[in-house]
XYZ file of C-alpha atoms in Angstrom:
497
model
C 21.618 -1.844 3.316
C 18.671 -0.653 5.739
C 16.280 2.098 4.710
C 17.966 4.827 6.794
C 21.518 4.108 4.852
C 19.863 4.192 1.432
C 17.995 7.569 2.229
C 21.064 9.062 3.581
C 23.002 8.107 0.275
C 20.415 9.412 -1.859
C 20.446 12.509 0.066
C 24.195 13.090 -0.071
C 24.160 12.288 -3.861
C 21.567 15.055 -3.909
C 23.554 17.415 -2.093
C 26.787 16.874 -4.166
C 25.032 17.537 -7.372
C 23.548 20.623 -5.911
C 26.867 21.743 -4.609
C 28.687 21.241 -8.050
C 25.833 23.017 -9.760
C 26.228 26.110 -7.508
C 29.944 25.996 -8.134
C 29.675 25.651 -12.124
C 27.119 28.558 -12.327
C 29.552 30.763 -10.466
C 32.873 29.749 -12.073
C 31.714 28.411 -15.449
C 28.743 30.777 -16.112
C 28.149 31.003 -19.708
C 29.201 27.494 -20.829
C 27.548 25.586 -18.051
C 24.133 27.750 -18.500
C 24.315 27.046 -22.097
C 24.570 23.273 -21.307
C 21.776 23.233 -18.935
C 19.673 25.028 -21.543
C 20.514 22.648 -24.468
C 19.731 19.522 -22.273
C 16.803 20.888 -20.260
C 18.471 19.896 -17.022
C 17.869 21.827 -13.834
C 19.304 21.084 -10.479
C 17.818 22.360 -7.436
C 18.117 21.071 -3.778
C 16.880 17.740 -3.382
C 15.240 18.032 -6.813
C 16.344 17.042 -10.418
C 14.379 18.062 -13.336
C 14.283 17.910 -16.925
C 11.995 19.420 -19.432
C 11.918 18.786 -23.260
C 9.701 20.181 -26.204
C 9.518 16.968 -27.937
C 5.863 16.089 -26.982
C 4.620 19.294 -28.025
C 3.604 18.268 -31.508
C 1.825 15.076 -30.370
C -0.130 16.909 -27.722
C -0.959 19.570 -30.317
C -2.408 16.859 -32.476
C -4.210 15.269 -29.520
C -5.648 18.871 -28.423
C -7.325 19.435 -31.952
C -8.660 15.664 -32.415
C -12.286 15.476 -32.290
C -13.176 19.044 -30.859
C -16.679 18.159 -29.869
C -15.946 15.077 -28.129
C -12.859 16.790 -26.184
C -15.255 19.599 -25.158
C -17.781 17.026 -23.755
C -14.863 15.168 -22.261
C -13.458 17.836 -20.235
C -16.955 19.501 -19.318
C -17.838 16.253 -17.680
C -14.366 16.221 -15.961
C -15.026 19.472 -14.468
C -18.314 18.490 -13.231
C -16.887 15.319 -11.598
C -13.873 17.170 -10.223
C -15.962 19.674 -8.645
C -18.354 16.929 -7.189
C -15.104 15.302 -5.745
C -14.118 18.420 -3.795
C -16.501 18.184 -1.004
C -16.115 14.477 -0.903
C -12.250 14.754 -0.520
C -12.512 17.394 2.256
C -14.974 15.165 4.297
C -12.696 12.102 3.733
C -9.758 13.852 4.898
C -11.376 15.187 7.867
C -12.846 11.694 8.653
C -9.473 10.231 8.738
C -8.019 12.532 11.190
C -10.769 12.207 13.450
C -10.475 8.373 13.336
C -6.830 8.659 13.805
C -7.498 10.685 16.882
C -10.159 8.272 18.167
C -7.967 5.324 17.503
C -5.330 7.006 19.498
C -7.301 7.890 22.447
C -9.350 4.549 22.580
C -8.036 1.164 23.170
C -10.547 -0.598 20.902
C -9.079 -2.366 17.645
C -9.255 0.000 14.366
C -12.318 -1.105 12.268
C -10.934 -1.836 8.841
C -14.379 -1.184 7.315
C -14.192 2.579 7.917
C -13.321 4.454 4.697
C -10.061 6.360 5.428
C -7.237 7.930 3.291
C -3.971 6.109 3.559
C -0.621 8.034 3.247
C 1.870 5.553 1.369
C 5.277 6.144 2.286
C 8.226 4.069 1.371
C 9.702 2.304 4.390
C 7.035 3.407 6.616
C 3.902 1.577 5.397
C 5.155 0.623 2.026
C 7.679 -2.591 1.929
C 10.939 -1.391 0.061
C 10.579 -4.748 -1.938
C 7.723 -2.894 -3.918
C 9.503 0.554 -4.299
C 10.046 -0.240 -8.183
C 6.309 -0.585 -8.345
C 5.590 2.422 -6.507
C 7.893 4.646 -8.529
C 6.694 3.389 -11.959
C 3.163 3.980 -11.067
C 3.655 7.281 -9.734
C 5.468 8.220 -12.773
C 2.714 6.827 -14.983
C -0.113 8.554 -12.779
C 1.587 11.848 -12.810
C 2.181 11.612 -16.616
C -1.536 10.682 -17.275
C -2.442 13.869 -14.895
C -0.238 16.192 -16.759
C -1.559 15.043 -20.362
C -4.928 16.006 -19.094
C -3.747 19.376 -18.513
C -1.886 19.721 -21.634
C -4.540 18.388 -24.192
C -7.294 20.508 -22.345
C -4.731 23.552 -22.552
C -4.364 23.035 -26.384
C -8.086 22.528 -26.569
C -8.519 26.072 -25.301
C -5.567 27.731 -27.366
C -3.032 27.760 -24.347
C 0.298 27.274 -25.347
C 2.339 24.539 -24.398
C 6.380 25.483 -23.499
C 7.199 21.653 -22.786
C 6.680 18.695 -20.618
C 9.427 17.292 -18.135
C 10.199 14.885 -15.482
C 11.457 15.448 -11.881
C 12.979 13.460 -9.154
C 11.707 14.897 -5.831
C 14.468 13.254 -3.591
C 13.395 9.777 -4.371
C 9.905 10.316 -6.085
C 9.477 10.664 -9.532
C 6.864 12.737 -11.388
C 5.873 14.330 -14.742
C 4.856 17.869 -15.316
C 3.811 20.306 -18.150
C 4.749 23.958 -18.603
C 1.843 26.067 -19.733
C 1.620 29.665 -20.880
C 0.266 31.057 -17.341
C -0.715 34.462 -19.045
C -2.717 32.819 -21.674
C -4.275 30.449 -18.893
C -5.293 33.422 -16.808
C -6.764 35.167 -19.555
C -9.270 32.628 -20.175
C -12.809 32.782 -18.989
C -13.393 31.025 -15.766
C -15.448 28.040 -17.303
C -12.649 27.612 -19.964
C -9.942 27.993 -17.471
C -11.712 25.455 -14.907
C -11.705 22.843 -17.746
C -8.009 23.016 -18.044
C -7.407 23.013 -14.242
C -9.863 19.971 -13.612
C -8.313 18.097 -16.693
C -5.446 16.511 -14.483
C -7.663 15.374 -11.617
C -10.493 14.013 -14.144
C -7.685 11.843 -15.993
C -6.605 10.492 -12.408
C -10.222 9.802 -11.672
C -10.779 8.036 -15.068
C -7.190 5.872 -14.613
C -8.302 5.012 -10.927
C -11.856 3.665 -12.173
C -10.089 1.535 -15.111
C -7.594 0.231 -12.644
C -10.251 -0.932 -10.351
C -12.170 -2.425 -13.277
C -8.929 -4.283 -14.413
C -8.668 -5.552 -10.706
C -12.155 -6.963 -10.620
C -11.752 -8.707 -13.929
C -8.338 -10.141 -13.398
C -9.433 -13.283 -11.384
C -11.929 -14.068 -14.384
C -9.308 -13.468 -17.246
C -6.758 -15.821 -15.415
C -9.481 -18.422 -14.426
C -8.299 -20.924 -17.593
C -4.838 -20.746 -16.267
C -4.758 -20.006 -12.558
C -7.066 -20.975 -9.570
C -8.092 -17.874 -7.338
C -9.650 -17.412 -3.895
C -8.888 -21.196 -2.872
C -5.577 -20.548 -0.874
C -2.198 -18.880 -1.476
C 0.869 -20.144 -3.619
C 4.321 -20.348 -2.156
C 6.685 -18.882 -4.668
C 9.944 -18.444 -2.566
C 11.036 -19.309 0.902
C 14.187 -17.587 2.258
C 17.069 -20.217 3.041
C 17.289 -19.166 6.680
C 13.616 -19.606 7.280
C 12.635 -21.488 10.296
C 9.547 -22.455 8.250
C 11.775 -24.799 6.109
C 12.753 -28.475 7.224
C 11.846 -32.163 6.396
C 8.215 -31.529 7.153
C 8.204 -27.763 6.711
C 6.914 -25.459 3.922
C 8.356 -25.994 0.335
C 8.215 -23.930 -2.918
C 4.946 -24.622 -4.646
C 2.928 -25.530 -1.422
C -0.772 -24.142 -1.413
C -1.552 -22.838 2.035
C -5.236 -22.991 2.864
C -5.314 -22.129 6.640
C -3.347 -21.007 9.714
C -4.653 -22.572 13.001
C -8.430 -22.171 12.873
C -8.206 -19.220 10.332
C -8.922 -19.980 6.739
C -6.683 -18.645 3.914
C -8.197 -17.604 0.640
C -5.734 -15.079 -0.870
C -2.825 -12.982 0.248
C -5.144 -10.327 2.194
C -6.383 -13.259 4.412
C -3.023 -14.716 4.575
C -1.805 -11.490 6.215
C -4.929 -11.190 8.385
C -4.454 -14.623 9.717
C -0.656 -14.035 10.576
C -1.880 -10.844 12.226
C -4.288 -12.682 14.432
C -1.628 -15.504 15.217
C 0.874 -12.714 16.250
C -1.505 -10.736 18.335
C -3.656 -13.592 20.060
C -2.277 -16.148 22.334
C -1.409 -19.639 20.928
C -4.543 -21.785 21.056
C -5.055 -24.915 23.220
C -6.271 -28.313 22.102
C -8.925 -30.470 23.335
C -7.168 -33.706 24.359
C -8.536 -36.766 25.900
C -7.242 -38.241 29.203
C -6.087 -41.379 27.525
C -4.194 -39.541 25.007
C -2.263 -37.703 27.659
C -1.577 -40.877 29.763
C -0.342 -42.935 26.818
C 2.005 -40.104 25.296
C 3.079 -38.239 28.529
C 6.739 -38.055 28.873
C 7.139 -35.204 31.395
C 10.101 -35.044 33.836
C 9.824 -34.697 37.563
C 11.540 -31.441 37.718
C 10.063 -28.530 35.892
C 12.683 -25.788 35.284
C 11.992 -22.408 34.237
C 13.616 -21.416 30.795
C 13.419 -17.542 29.955
C 10.572 -17.220 32.365
C 8.739 -20.226 30.849
C 7.991 -23.414 32.622
C 9.449 -26.666 30.873
C 8.331 -30.181 31.628
C 10.115 -31.958 28.744
C 13.757 -33.111 28.577
C 16.244 -32.091 26.270
C 16.112 -35.226 24.137
C 12.175 -34.938 24.053
C 12.224 -31.517 22.998
C 14.494 -32.482 20.157
C 11.976 -35.090 18.993
C 9.439 -32.357 18.680
C 7.666 -32.715 21.942
C 6.283 -29.606 23.674
C 5.216 -29.160 27.349
C 1.375 -28.562 27.722
C -0.348 -27.008 30.604
C -3.883 -27.992 31.544
C -6.053 -24.881 30.857
C -9.809 -25.952 31.725
C -10.330 -29.185 33.787
C -14.075 -29.423 32.964
C -13.442 -32.702 30.746
C -14.765 -34.799 33.831
C -13.678 -36.174 37.050
C -10.411 -37.801 35.683
C -7.495 -35.941 37.283
C -4.708 -34.639 34.870
C -1.399 -33.328 35.682
C -0.915 -29.726 35.221
C 2.072 -30.105 32.997
C 2.259 -32.838 30.317
C 5.181 -33.473 27.780
C 3.465 -34.314 24.643
C 4.096 -34.751 21.003
C 2.910 -31.716 19.151
C 2.508 -33.316 15.739
C 0.612 -36.489 16.961
C -1.561 -34.310 19.093
C -2.396 -31.918 16.273
C -2.784 -34.659 13.532
C -5.183 -36.758 15.563
C -7.760 -33.775 14.866
C -8.257 -32.455 18.145
C -10.255 -29.254 18.146
C -9.090 -25.923 19.269
C -9.796 -24.263 22.749
C -8.902 -21.419 24.823
C -9.247 -18.895 21.919
C -11.372 -15.851 21.398
C -14.103 -17.963 19.819
C -13.702 -21.189 21.886
C -13.038 -21.267 25.648
C -13.734 -24.797 26.918
C -13.832 -28.230 25.496
C -16.744 -30.710 25.423
C -16.678 -33.350 28.116
C -14.796 -35.627 28.515
C -12.057 -33.832 26.701
C -9.467 -31.542 28.461
C -8.065 -27.995 27.077
C -4.085 -28.192 27.039
C -2.091 -25.376 25.888
C 1.823 -25.398 24.896
C 3.798 -23.358 27.446
C 5.740 -21.024 25.375
C 6.734 -17.374 25.390
C 4.905 -14.416 24.832
C 6.427 -13.677 21.498
C 6.813 -17.352 20.542
C 3.670 -19.135 18.946
C 2.910 -22.285 17.948
C 1.351 -21.916 14.281
C -0.206 -24.816 12.401
C 0.160 -24.382 8.718
C -2.309 -26.412 6.585
C -1.426 -27.386 3.102
C -3.868 -28.647 0.438
C -1.067 -31.406 -0.113
C 1.145 -33.062 2.540
C 1.303 -32.777 6.242
C 0.545 -29.930 8.549
C 3.481 -27.731 9.110
C 4.240 -26.894 12.492
C 5.991 -23.578 13.327
C 7.291 -22.561 16.495
C 8.423 -18.941 16.559
C 7.579 -15.353 15.763
C 4.697 -15.476 13.101
C 6.233 -12.219 11.710
C 9.195 -14.555 10.324
C 6.634 -16.313 8.318
C 5.428 -13.163 6.694
C 9.106 -11.864 5.971
C 10.664 -14.961 4.804
C 7.656 -16.786 2.756
C 6.735 -15.275 -0.197
C 3.183 -16.199 -1.894
C 0.885 -15.713 -4.626
C -2.819 -15.317 -5.039
C -2.856 -17.371 -8.173
C -2.312 -21.239 -8.091
C -1.224 -22.556 -11.420
C -3.135 -25.179 -13.071
C -0.295 -26.409 -14.825
C 3.590 -26.327 -14.257
C 4.151 -24.264 -17.370
C 1.998 -21.311 -15.759
C 4.291 -18.970 -13.849
C 2.369 -17.533 -10.925
C 4.661 -14.486 -10.954
C 3.094 -12.975 -14.009
C -0.510 -12.324 -12.686
C 0.807 -11.319 -9.270
C 3.025 -8.672 -11.074
C 0.348 -7.368 -13.093
C -2.181 -7.218 -10.074
C 0.317 -5.536 -7.889
C 1.090 -2.703 -10.598
C -2.606 -2.391 -11.142
C -3.329 -1.879 -7.454
C -0.631 0.597 -7.144
C -1.969 2.296 -10.226
C -5.565 2.515 -8.337
C -4.119 3.520 -4.973
C -1.892 6.490 -6.347
C -4.153 7.675 -9.009
C -7.125 7.887 -6.752
C -4.748 9.477 -3.919
C -3.423 12.020 -6.668
C -7.230 12.814 -7.677
C -8.138 13.307 -3.680
C -4.677 15.379 -3.006
C -5.128 17.638 -6.006
C -8.809 18.824 -5.639
C -8.390 19.911 -2.127
C -7.816 23.841 -1.676
C -3.911 23.532 -0.920
C -1.092 25.708 -1.960
C 1.059 24.299 -5.003
C -1.657 21.951 -5.821
C -4.405 22.019 -8.665
C -6.900 22.700 -5.819
C -5.303 26.318 -5.126
C -6.403 27.401 -8.580
C -9.576 25.456 -8.900
C -10.982 26.904 -5.281
C -9.927 30.354 -6.522
C -11.952 29.947 -9.966
C -14.696 28.604 -8.191
C -14.935 31.501 -5.652
C -15.230 33.868 -8.810
C -17.876 31.924 -10.491
C -20.087 31.216 -7.447
C -19.409 34.515 -5.506
C -19.438 37.117 -8.541
C -23.239 38.088 -7.787
C -22.972 38.281 -4.005
C -19.521 39.526 -3.702
C -18.743 42.331 -6.229
C -15.104 43.052 -5.097
C -12.775 40.652 -6.662
C -10.070 41.388 -3.817
C -12.497 40.187 -1.315
C -13.174 36.933 -3.093
C -9.423 36.524 -3.469
C -9.278 36.989 0.332
C -11.872 34.108 0.691
C -10.074 31.770 -1.664
C -6.937 32.432 0.464
C -8.377 31.477 3.743
C -9.995 28.366 2.102
C -6.371 27.427 0.838
C -4.860 27.989 4.074
C -7.612 25.799 5.996
C -6.912 23.036 3.387
C -3.308 23.233 3.649
C -3.433 22.952 7.281
C -5.749 20.229 7.116
C -3.731 18.165 4.473
C -0.642 18.586 6.860
C -2.472 17.391 9.777
C -3.515 14.251 7.756
C -0.233 13.680 6.592
C 1.987 14.196 9.814
C -0.527 12.790 12.402
C 0.292 9.140 11.779
C 4.267 9.934 12.288
C 3.498 12.089 15.336
C 1.047 9.981 17.075
C 3.677 7.183 16.475
C 5.944 8.551 18.943
C 3.820 10.323 21.480
């Protein structure tokens, strides 16, 4: 099923549950409410919640463990969270400005610019990674709420229970605190509880980043890293298969003139081959004269001139067009039917690319005559012949699965380090994203209450009226909410403008 069908099915299930929940509350009032109370289940529109007191005792133990250390730990977390607040605002504002500049200009986006990224399943997150996304989101929110709970116990705030919720398709954890006790705390103590969740997300993100940096060294005795990508699976209907095509366990080192060292460079090279024209090749006049099998008539097929017969095309010959005749006085025909494999394997250099325009005399630059969306991609392997792919490079990305880790021995499974790295990557992305989002002065986020307490602490000497300080905090939250909504919705709106 496609993405829309899956999302519609999940939405329909939510609507059915909400409908029956409403009916049962009306018709079977007491028995059904008793059932909900005993199980801790609550059904809302597009939201399922479950709360339990089973973690209250462990949280109480953790909250009284080493009181001095916990006080130092959460005080450090408060400082880190407050310092993160201006950085998060600047980062979000910079992202919005860069999105607008990118939309108004024709220049390519600079990947070195630090931006926030809204990760949405089915939009910029592969649906195949949804399991990673759901589990890591649940883990990051659980770690976030554990911070609030332990800090609350440390400050003598009662915990009613912990729970899990499903917002449409996104899982999350939460903790129920006694809000009256929390609001009665002194501002500095209350701030430690409010900042504990963001602080735990910062620590988790830093730990995940450290693991990502260390993983290649940990796996070094068993895997090779940074010397290519390892083919783990190829779809049966992929055009990359064939007698001389890709095979499982191949190690890909380059695409055309683009070097491949890991999955990031693999995607980058595929994107370049998709965006840029198919490169030409520097060919000698002797090679053309000895191998040319062009036909007299040059019919146009789909807007592309063809100079090879059907029999020659079936044998792997392509029609090449003379691009640059600076190779000397020897005249060459404009179109030549040549063997693509013989031409490429003869070691000819590339031409008519972004970095190379012409050939050194006495060579001539010839480029295959193919459609705009059809590209000739040369896939270089550490062992075996060069793979020639004629088609859309996006098909390679969709049908060929690769791993960054090349096994040194047959018994080493390349999927194990890849799964660990993918989980760790999502933990880093989601935990850092939750920290930035929750520290912003936004309604229904931790930043709403953090900004309110900060206004009381910082403005108490200058603004005596508490209602004025509350109004200032309210204005900050309105501006922060509008800023966040702009940053989240802008990529979707600009896409259809």
